Structures are given as structure tokens and as C-alpha cells.
């Protein structure tokens, strides 16, 4: 049963992270980050893992927090970057690259939108000692933009474009994020979805099936599409 | 005569306003939900969103970094004259999109579907979309921009008359639940339902119902208005809130638009206008003045006319001014 009365607990975590900091995180904890965070999604994963390009920076030493996102950024005439906001992109599409990425990058914190499946947490995240943080809303682009103090570097900008490039941000009080998966693979989304599913029969009560069905249609509304 | 520079500047200005300032009607709807939402985590998410919009307006930065698909809806008064004609107007809208993309900045979201070519300015083949409508007895042009987010939250289905209102409710629930899980639709949303027309019309009407009508607006057909309220209620009683957490905040408002359809069918679409319900409108008058607002006033009596003639210009204008 999801505990509804508890005020969400808030913590700040320094990056690169310490194991004991990650151990203190439980599903639903509100997290703010300080240090360096980088973006990597399909463009970077393909480049590094499928094509074998070397990592352009010493990742484990600089940052172990991989943000699945693309910034709203523009290059100013003086060569600096103006980052207005950042918003995460849905993470479930990236699970195929995660095991190798954990190994290669030393990532311990994955930040994104909507979490990954409970199986992914059990099979990929728990063995890697990694947690998953989800952005809030998900439209908190302006709050997250405030937390970015400086663009430290950007790699493969020409080749991959603004959305897919690898951005390296110096961040302060960067958040809010919510812990979805803790080090044991307990998932906030899973807990909530289970509770909602329990009532779905009632929600549909009395509504008959449509005259024309669809290929692939399931009548089990507790199924997920991701 | 309305100059194309005026069009370009107004289009640029509404792009910026839409990206940064959450419309009052939607903000009011979410603030109301903060008071009714009993689930702690769902309430936390709503409060964070309110903080986010405040931060966006204070810092003049986009409320969400995902620009969605920036596009335009243009309503042209029947007596409006535009310098360079409609071609110049379309060019001005594309130019304003590119300029705003750099200056706001907006994320350059628009890529070729196959080659993923990105011009870094949100302009490309068929992008931005420009939808047209007309208004009798008017000499102004209304330009509305919408930056609707979302790979998720929209669905279409051919229903049949025998499916009835229950069929509508069921498909509505299907869409909200499928895309509400994990909050893929970035709810609570303004939900638009398109009913009837040909298949493409039902999609277009549902989209416009979500994006071009404000929270609290009701369809002039009383029974449809009642269904809008009922669907809002049904959505908020799924047991789901923002991010797919346990809660009661799913639908800020529901708008239904209809079009006469095939006698054997009842096509239906559902669209969710997300937590970044970005829309802004500029009215360019013939004398060169520009007025900005957040209510597109797109569905005028003329738009919803049922027959060959329409209600008098006076009724029509008082509804759309
Ligand atoms: S759906 Fe809306 S709020 Fe969510 S990420 Fe996209 S634009 Fe932002």
C-alpha cells in the first residue's frame, strides 16, 4: 500500500556519488544534485557502444550521473551556450544499452522520465549498484534550467545535433528528482501502478466491449505499453 | 493592409510568450487541483509544477525544455488584407519560428522522419504546420501558436453508432490509462475529444479542442457540455494523478468538438494537452495595432455552423472579439 500521508523526504546528493548516499535513498525520496551531470541518450550510446568511439572524458572520475535529456540550448555569438531549460526524455527505450553503459561509464545514477521496467531494475540496475531518479511533472524544465550553473563541455555537437550531443553540466541544487528505483530495485512507479490497477475493474464497470476489436488488443488494463 | 513584418514580429512574440508563460486558465485549473488533491506525492508534483511556471516567468526561460511541435493556427477575417498575400504570411511564420528557436531558446525538435536531418530551427518539410480558418465581417488576423508536447497521449479509433456514449467513455478511459501510466502524457491535461467527421477531421477536431479552448469553456450544445463535464469527472476518478501516481488529478478540463460524419460510423480521437499547455494568440488589426491574449477563440459560431448560412455577423463577432 502506498503511504500517502508521509511528506516526501528531501536530500542533497554530491556527484560523483558515494555508496552510502545512494544507500539512503528510498522510492519517493526527493533528490537535489550538486556536482557534474552529463547527458547521454541513443545518439551517444550508439556512438560509444555500437561504434566503439572512446569516451571523450574520464567519466567515472568526473560524473556518474547520466541524464536522459536534451537541453533547450543555443550557441551565442561569443561561443558560450545559453541553456534555457532541460527536460528528460522517456528512458524505457534505452534499456538495451544500459548494461554496457554501466560498465563503460561507471554510471551509478540514471536520471530520466518515467523510469524503466521492474525487470530492468532487477536485472540491470541492481547488479550495477545504480539507482534511477525521475524528473518531476515532467515539465519542470525551468526549475532544472536554474540548477545548471555552467556548460562545462559539449561533445559531438556538430555530428549528433543539440538534442543528441553529450552535454556536461556543472549543477547546483539541481532538481527536484524523485527516486524511482533504489539500490534493491524497489520501484515507486511499480508500487503506485499496482495500487491503481487494483481499482480498474470498477472504473470500467458497465462499459461493454467495442463493436470492432483491434489486432493486438488486450483486455487486461493492468498491462503497460512500455 | 497588414504588413508582413508585423506578422513576423507578432508571430515571434507569441512563440516567446507561449514557451515561457503558462496560460492563466490552465494555471488556475492546476492551483484548484492543488487544493483538492489528497495524495501526498501527486500534490507534491502539482506544487513543483506551479513553482516551475513561476521560475519560467521570473527568469524568462522556457517552462519545459521539450519544445513539442511548435505550430500555428491562423484565423483570417474575410476583409483582412495582407501585404504580399498568404504566401508572404506563411513565409513570415516560418521565419518567426526560426528566430524564436534561437532566441528563446527553443529546442530544435523538428527532424526529417527518416533521415533525422535537423535544421536547428524547427522549420522543415510541412513544419511548422499552419492551419487556416476564416471569420466573416472582420478585417483582423488572429495568429495562435501552440507548442503541444508529447509523443504520448493521443489516440484514434473508429467507433460505431451502436457503441454509443459508453463506447466513447471506454475509449476515453483507455487512452487516459494507457498514456497516464508513469505520466507519459504529462498529465493533468486539457483533454480534447474529436467526434465524427472523416477520420482525419476527427483527429484535427480533437487536437483543436484540446489546444484551442480554455479551461472552463463549454460547448454551446448543452448535452455535449454536460458530457464534457462528465468526462472530466470520469478522468479524475480513475485513481490516477500526475506521473501516474495514486491521485485524483488527471483532467483539468475536457473539450469535445463534433463534425457531421458517415451515417454508419462514429470516429473518435482523444488528445491530451500536457503540463506545458503552451498557447498564445495575437490579433493584428488593419490599423497596425496588435493585441495579445491566451484564449485563441478559435471555435466561433461560424466555425461550428450547421447549415449553409450562419448566425448573424453581430452574434458571431461578439463571440469572437
Ligand atoms: S509532454 Fe509537455 S510537459 Fe511533458 S515533456 Fe513534453 S512538452 Fe514537456
GROMACS .gro file of C-alpha atoms in nm, chain B:
model
  321
  227UNK     CA    1  -0.317   4.644  -4.506
  228UNK     CA    2  -0.133   4.427  -4.253
  229UNK     CA    3   0.243   4.425  -4.321
  230UNK     CA    4   0.438   4.103  -4.326
  231UNK     CA    5   0.692   4.249  -4.082
  232UNK     CA    6   0.408   4.299  -3.836
  233UNK     CA    7   0.304   3.938  -3.887
  234UNK     CA    8   0.660   3.814  -3.836
  235UNK     CA    9   0.709   4.018  -3.517
  236UNK     CA   10   0.374   3.915  -3.369
  237UNK     CA   11   0.438   3.550  -3.453
  238UNK     CA   12   0.780   3.574  -3.288
  239UNK     CA   13   0.633   3.739  -2.980
  240UNK     CA   14   0.365   3.474  -2.930
  241UNK     CA   15   0.624   3.197  -2.974
  242UNK     CA   16   0.816   3.351  -2.684
  243UNK     CA   17   0.508   3.407  -2.468
  244UNK     CA   18   0.379   3.055  -2.529
  245UNK     CA   19   0.712   2.897  -2.438
  246UNK     CA   20   0.757   3.093  -2.114
  247UNK     CA   21   0.423   3.198  -1.962
  248UNK     CA   22   0.168   2.933  -1.866
  249UNK     CA   23  -0.183   3.049  -1.961
  250UNK     CA   24  -0.386   3.180  -1.665
  251UNK     CA   25  -0.682   2.949  -1.722
  252UNK     CA   26  -0.466   2.638  -1.708
  253UNK     CA   27  -0.267   2.767  -1.408
  254UNK     CA   28  -0.596   2.835  -1.229
  255UNK     CA   29  -0.709   2.479  -1.301
  256UNK     CA   30  -0.389   2.330  -1.158
  257UNK     CA   31  -0.399   2.553  -0.850
  258UNK     CA   32  -0.752   2.433  -0.790
  259UNK     CA   33  -0.626   2.075  -0.810
  260UNK     CA   34  -0.356   2.150  -0.551
  261UNK     CA   35  -0.641   2.215  -0.308
  262UNK     CA   36  -0.843   1.904  -0.399
  263UNK     CA   37  -0.561   1.650  -0.444
  264UNK     CA   38  -0.537   1.436  -0.130
  265UNK     CA   39  -0.249   1.209  -0.232
  266UNK     CA   40   0.079   1.348  -0.098
  267UNK     CA   41   0.307   1.263  -0.388
  268UNK     CA   42   0.061   1.378  -0.655
  269UNK     CA   43   0.019   1.704  -0.466
  270UNK     CA   44   0.398   1.743  -0.448
  271UNK     CA   45   0.418   1.710  -0.827
  272UNK     CA   46   0.147   1.972  -0.881
  273UNK     CA   47   0.318   2.214  -0.643
  274UNK     CA   48   0.650   2.159  -0.821
  275UNK     CA   49   0.483   2.246  -1.149
  276UNK     CA   50   0.347   2.571  -1.008
  277UNK     CA   51   0.699   2.655  -0.886
  278UNK     CA   52   0.833   2.568  -1.228
  279UNK     CA   53   0.598   2.810  -1.405
  280UNK     CA   54   0.692   3.084  -1.159
  281UNK     CA   55   1.060   3.017  -1.229
  282UNK     CA   56   0.996   3.027  -1.604
  283UNK     CA   57   0.819   3.362  -1.589
  284UNK     CA   58   1.071   3.516  -1.347
  285UNK     CA   59   1.380   3.403  -1.539
  286UNK     CA   60   1.218   3.437  -1.885
  287UNK     CA   61   1.318   3.079  -1.966
  288UNK     CA   62   1.106   2.810  -2.131
  289UNK     CA   63   0.880   2.624  -1.887
  290UNK     CA   64   0.972   2.290  -2.046
  291UNK     CA   65   1.281   2.214  -2.249
  292UNK     CA   66   1.088   1.983  -2.476
  293UNK     CA   67   0.952   2.228  -2.726
  294UNK     CA   68   0.695   1.983  -2.855
  295UNK     CA   69   0.593   2.069  -3.208
  296UNK     CA   70   0.556   2.445  -3.245
  297UNK     CA   71   0.284   2.530  -3.497
  298UNK     CA   72   0.032   2.795  -3.597
  299UNK     CA   73  -0.342   2.841  -3.631
  300UNK     CA   74  -0.442   3.141  -3.836
  301UNK     CA   75  -0.791   3.288  -3.850
  302UNK     CA   76  -0.829   3.544  -4.126
  303UNK     CA   77  -1.105   3.799  -4.125
  304UNK     CA   78  -1.285   3.795  -4.456
  305UNK     CA   79  -1.200   4.162  -4.510
  306UNK     CA   80  -0.836   4.146  -4.397
  307UNK     CA   81  -0.568   4.247  -4.645
  308UNK     CA   82  -0.217   4.117  -4.604
  309UNK     CA   83   0.088   4.265  -4.770
  310UNK     CA   84   0.231   4.005  -5.005
  311UNK     CA   85  -0.075   3.782  -4.958
  312UNK     CA   86  -0.092   3.444  -4.793
  313UNK     CA   87   0.242   3.330  -4.928
  314UNK     CA   88   0.415   3.620  -4.752
  315UNK     CA   89   0.223   3.536  -4.435
  316UNK     CA   90   0.336   3.173  -4.442
  317UNK     CA   91   0.693   3.280  -4.503
  318UNK     CA   92   0.675   3.521  -4.207
  319UNK     CA   93   0.552   3.241  -3.978
  320UNK     CA   94   0.842   3.016  -4.079
  321UNK     CA   95   1.091   3.295  -4.030
  322UNK     CA   96   0.947   3.379  -3.686
  323UNK     CA   97   0.977   3.013  -3.586
  324UNK     CA   98   1.344   3.002  -3.676
  325UNK     CA   99   1.419   3.330  -3.499
  326UNK     CA  100   1.234   3.231  -3.180
  327UNK     CA  101   1.405   2.892  -3.178
  328UNK     CA  102   1.741   3.062  -3.144
  329UNK     CA  103   1.640   3.347  -2.916
  330UNK     CA  104   1.413   3.188  -2.651
  331UNK     CA  105   1.585   2.932  -2.695
  332UNK     CA  106   1.354   2.654  -2.803
  333UNK     CA  107   1.489   2.305  -2.851
  334UNK     CA  108   1.516   2.233  -3.224
  335UNK     CA  109   1.280   1.938  -3.214
  336UNK     CA  110   1.189   1.910  -3.580
  337UNK     CA  111   1.375   1.648  -3.779
  338UNK     CA  112   1.314   1.461  -4.102
  339UNK     CA  113   1.122   1.142  -4.011
  340UNK     CA  114   1.362   0.913  -4.196
  341UNK     CA  115   1.696   1.091  -4.226
  342UNK     CA  116   1.665   1.274  -3.894
  343UNK     CA  117   1.801   1.589  -4.061
  344UNK     CA  118   1.772   1.881  -3.818
  345UNK     CA  119   1.790   2.239  -3.945
  346UNK     CA  120   1.819   2.350  -3.581
  347UNK     CA  121   1.536   2.598  -3.627
  348UNK     CA  122   1.211   2.395  -3.604
  349UNK     CA  123   1.146   2.455  -3.974
  350UNK     CA  124   1.131   2.182  -4.236
  351UNK     CA  125   0.903   1.998  -4.473
  352UNK     CA  126   0.546   2.063  -4.352
  353UNK     CA  127   0.683   2.224  -4.038
  354UNK     CA  128   0.558   2.434  -3.871
  355UNK     CA  129   0.205   2.329  -3.960
  356UNK     CA  130  -0.022   2.621  -4.043
  357UNK     CA  131  -0.397   2.559  -4.007
  358UNK     CA  132  -0.634   2.814  -4.159
  359UNK     CA  133  -0.984   2.929  -4.078
  360UNK     CA  134  -1.190   3.232  -4.169
  361UNK     CA  135  -1.422   3.477  -3.998
  362UNK     CA  136  -1.695   3.682  -4.165
  363UNK     CA  137  -1.722   4.061  -4.124
  364UNK     CA  138  -1.375   4.107  -3.976
  365UNK     CA  139  -1.061   4.281  -4.101
  366UNK     CA  140  -0.815   4.139  -3.850
  367UNK     CA  141  -0.594   3.830  -3.847
  368UNK     CA  142  -0.564   3.610  -3.539
  369UNK     CA  143  -0.241   3.414  -3.517
  370UNK     CA  144  -0.222   3.148  -3.249
  371UNK     CA  145   0.081   2.937  -3.175
  372UNK     CA  146   0.060   2.608  -2.993
  373UNK     CA  147   0.363   2.412  -2.873
  374UNK     CA  148   0.197   2.083  -2.797
  375UNK     CA  149   0.425   1.832  -2.636
  376UNK     CA  150   0.405   1.470  -2.645
  377UNK     CA  151   0.486   1.157  -2.828
  378UNK     CA  152   0.218   1.020  -2.599
  379UNK     CA  153  -0.140   1.086  -2.501
  380UNK     CA  154  -0.320   1.079  -2.834
  381UNK     CA  155  -0.520   0.801  -2.994
  382UNK     CA  156  -0.779   0.747  -3.265
  383UNK     CA  157  -1.044   0.480  -3.303
  384UNK     CA  158  -1.334   0.409  -3.537
  385UNK     CA  159  -1.635   0.354  -3.315
  386UNK     CA  160  -1.985   0.278  -3.440
  387UNK     CA  161  -2.323   0.428  -3.350
  388UNK     CA  162  -2.405   0.110  -3.157
  389UNK     CA  163  -2.104   0.169  -2.929
  390UNK     CA  164  -2.293   0.474  -2.801
  391UNK     CA  165  -2.186   0.704  -2.519
  392UNK     CA  166  -2.049   0.402  -2.330
  393UNK     CA  167  -1.814   0.334  -2.620
  394UNK     CA  168  -1.694   0.693  -2.602
  395UNK     CA  169  -1.634   0.665  -2.229
  396UNK     CA  170  -1.449   0.339  -2.269
  397UNK     CA  171  -1.212   0.462  -2.539
  398UNK     CA  172  -1.156   0.783  -2.343
  399UNK     CA  173  -1.059   0.578  -2.037
  400UNK     CA  174  -0.839   0.351  -2.249
  401UNK     CA  175  -0.641   0.647  -2.378
  402UNK     CA  176  -0.603   0.818  -2.041
  403UNK     CA  177  -0.500   0.498  -1.863
  404UNK     CA  178  -0.263   0.375  -2.135
  405UNK     CA  179  -0.073   0.703  -2.151
  406UNK     CA  180  -0.133   0.812  -1.793
  407UNK     CA  181   0.078   0.531  -1.651
  408UNK     CA  182   0.416   0.668  -1.543
  409UNK     CA  183   0.277   1.003  -1.652
  410UNK     CA  184   0.378   0.961  -2.015
  411UNK     CA  185   0.106   1.211  -2.111
  412UNK     CA  186   0.242   1.467  -1.861
  413UNK     CA  187  -0.100   1.500  -1.702
  414UNK     CA  188  -0.309   1.666  -1.560
  415UNK     CA  189  -0.409   1.771  -1.907
  416UNK     CA  190  -0.671   1.957  -2.100
  417UNK     CA  191  -0.826   1.667  -2.286
  418UNK     CA  192  -0.971   1.722  -2.632
  419UNK     CA  193  -1.215   1.477  -2.786
  420UNK     CA  194  -1.291   1.484  -3.158
  421UNK     CA  195  -1.611   1.310  -3.260
  422UNK     CA  196  -1.725   1.247  -3.614
  423UNK     CA  197  -1.615   1.398  -3.939
  424UNK     CA  198  -1.394   1.187  -4.161
  425UNK     CA  199  -1.110   1.010  -3.984
  426UNK     CA  200  -0.863   1.292  -4.034
  427UNK     CA  201  -1.124   1.551  -3.931
  428UNK     CA  202  -1.188   1.369  -3.606
  429UNK     CA  203  -0.814   1.388  -3.530
  430UNK     CA  204  -0.796   1.756  -3.620
  431UNK     CA  205  -1.106   1.846  -3.415
  432UNK     CA  206  -0.981   1.661  -3.107
  433UNK     CA  207  -0.645   1.832  -3.127
  434UNK     CA  208  -0.803   2.173  -3.168
  435UNK     CA  209  -1.048   2.103  -2.885
  436UNK     CA  210  -0.753   2.031  -2.653
  437UNK     CA  211  -0.528   2.314  -2.763
  438UNK     CA  212  -0.755   2.598  -2.871
  439UNK     CA  213  -1.021   2.611  -2.598
  440UNK     CA  214  -0.955   2.732  -2.245
  441UNK     CA  215  -1.028   2.571  -1.910
  442UNK     CA  216  -1.390   2.638  -1.816
  443UNK     CA  217  -1.511   2.687  -2.174
  444UNK     CA  218  -1.819   2.479  -2.261
  445UNK     CA  219  -1.953   2.353  -2.591
  446UNK     CA  220  -2.264   2.554  -2.691
  447UNK     CA  221  -2.463   2.230  -2.728
  448UNK     CA  222  -2.595   2.171  -2.377
  449UNK     CA  223  -2.583   1.794  -2.394
  450UNK     CA  224  -2.228   1.798  -2.525
  451UNK     CA  225  -2.138   2.045  -2.250
  452UNK     CA  226  -2.279   1.800  -1.994
  453UNK     CA  227  -2.076   1.518  -2.147
  454UNK     CA  228  -1.762   1.734  -2.124
  455UNK     CA  229  -1.819   1.772  -1.750
  456UNK     CA  230  -1.896   1.404  -1.709
  457UNK     CA  231  -1.579   1.300  -1.892
  458UNK     CA  232  -1.373   1.539  -1.679
  459UNK     CA  233  -1.515   1.371  -1.373
  460UNK     CA  234  -1.460   1.020  -1.503
  461UNK     CA  235  -1.097   1.102  -1.579
  462UNK     CA  236  -1.040   1.233  -1.227
  463UNK     CA  237  -1.194   0.923  -1.073
  464UNK     CA  238  -0.960   0.670  -1.231
  465UNK     CA  239  -0.750   0.691  -0.917
  466UNK     CA  240  -0.451   0.825  -1.105
  467UNK     CA  241  -0.279   1.159  -1.082
  468UNK     CA  242   0.030   1.328  -1.222
  469UNK     CA  243   0.318   1.095  -1.321
  470UNK     CA  244   0.081   0.801  -1.290
  471UNK     CA  245   0.094   0.821  -0.911
  472UNK     CA  246  -0.208   0.743  -0.698
  473UNK     CA  247  -0.427   1.053  -0.703
  474UNK     CA  248  -0.728   1.232  -0.844
  475UNK     CA  249  -0.573   1.494  -1.072
  476UNK     CA  250  -0.583   1.373  -1.428
  477UNK     CA  251  -0.804   1.603  -1.635
  478UNK     CA  252  -0.806   1.981  -1.587
  479UNK     CA  253  -1.091   2.011  -1.834
  480UNK     CA  254  -1.239   1.817  -2.125
  481UNK     CA  255  -1.349   1.973  -2.453
  482UNK     CA  256  -1.549   1.798  -2.720
  483UNK     CA  257  -1.583   1.911  -3.081
  484UNK     CA  258  -1.801   1.737  -3.336
  485UNK     CA  259  -1.828   1.713  -3.713
  486UNK     CA  260  -2.101   1.550  -3.920
  487UNK     CA  261  -1.983   1.202  -4.003
  488UNK     CA  262  -2.057   0.889  -4.206
  489UNK     CA  263  -2.403   0.754  -4.122
  490UNK     CA  264  -2.253   0.419  -4.023
  491UNK     CA  265  -1.969   0.540  -3.805
  492UNK     CA  266  -1.857   0.746  -3.505
  493UNK     CA  267  -1.484   0.811  -3.537
  494UNK     CA  268  -1.327   0.940  -3.217
  495UNK     CA  269  -0.996   1.090  -3.120
  496UNK     CA  270  -0.853   1.180  -2.780
  497UNK     CA  271  -0.573   1.435  -2.730
  498UNK     CA  272  -0.406   1.547  -2.408
  499UNK     CA  273  -0.258   1.896  -2.383
  500UNK     CA  274   0.015   1.843  -2.125
  501UNK     CA  275   0.153   2.021  -1.818
  502UNK     CA  276   0.311   2.268  -2.059
  503UNK     CA  277  -0.013   2.379  -2.222
  504UNK     CA  278   0.161   2.637  -2.436
  505UNK     CA  279  -0.060   2.862  -2.643
  506UNK     CA  280  -0.064   3.234  -2.722
  507UNK     CA  281  -0.260   3.445  -2.966
  508UNK     CA  282  -0.202   3.779  -3.136
  509UNK     CA  283  -0.471   3.977  -3.313
  510UNK     CA  284  -0.333   4.202  -3.586
  511UNK     CA  285  -0.573   4.480  -3.672
  512UNK     CA  286  -0.592   4.658  -4.004
  513UNK     CA  287  -0.460   4.980  -3.841
  514UNK     CA  288  -0.135   4.809  -3.744
  515UNK     CA  289  -0.211   4.756  -3.374
  516UNK     CA  290  -0.153   4.418  -3.212
  517UNK     CA  291  -0.329   4.273  -2.908
  518UNK     CA  292  -0.208   3.962  -2.726
  519UNK     CA  293  -0.414   3.706  -2.533
  520UNK     CA  294  -0.409   3.341  -2.428
  521UNK     CA  295  -0.760   3.244  -2.539
  522UNK     CA  296  -0.742   3.155  -2.910
  523UNK     CA  297  -1.123   3.191  -2.955
  524UNK     CA  298  -1.090   2.953  -3.245
  525UNK     CA  299  -1.431   2.787  -3.234
  526UNK     CA  300  -1.658   3.074  -3.337
  527UNK     CA  301  -2.023   3.022  -3.427
  528UNK     CA  302  -1.911   3.049  -3.789
  529UNK     CA  303  -1.667   2.759  -3.734
  530UNK     CA  304  -1.944   2.549  -3.585
  531UNK     CA  305  -2.211   2.645  -3.841
  532UNK     CA  306  -2.455   2.365  -3.915
  533UNK     CA  307  -2.605   2.471  -4.243
  534UNK     CA  308  -2.541   2.684  -4.550
  535UNK     CA  309  -2.599   3.009  -4.365
  536UNK     CA  310  -2.463   3.105  -4.027
  537UNK     CA  311  -2.568   3.319  -3.735
  538UNK     CA  312  -2.555   3.693  -3.794
  539UNK     CA  313  -2.226   3.874  -3.805
  540UNK     CA  314  -2.318   4.053  -3.483
  541UNK     CA  315  -2.358   3.733  -3.278
  542UNK     CA  316  -2.052   3.594  -3.438
  543UNK     CA  317  -1.837   3.897  -3.361
  544UNK     CA  318  -1.948   3.932  -3.001
  545UNK     CA  319  -1.840   3.569  -2.951
  546UNK     CA  320  -1.506   3.609  -3.119
  547UNK     CA  321  -1.381   3.957  -3.031
   0.00000   0.00000   0.00000
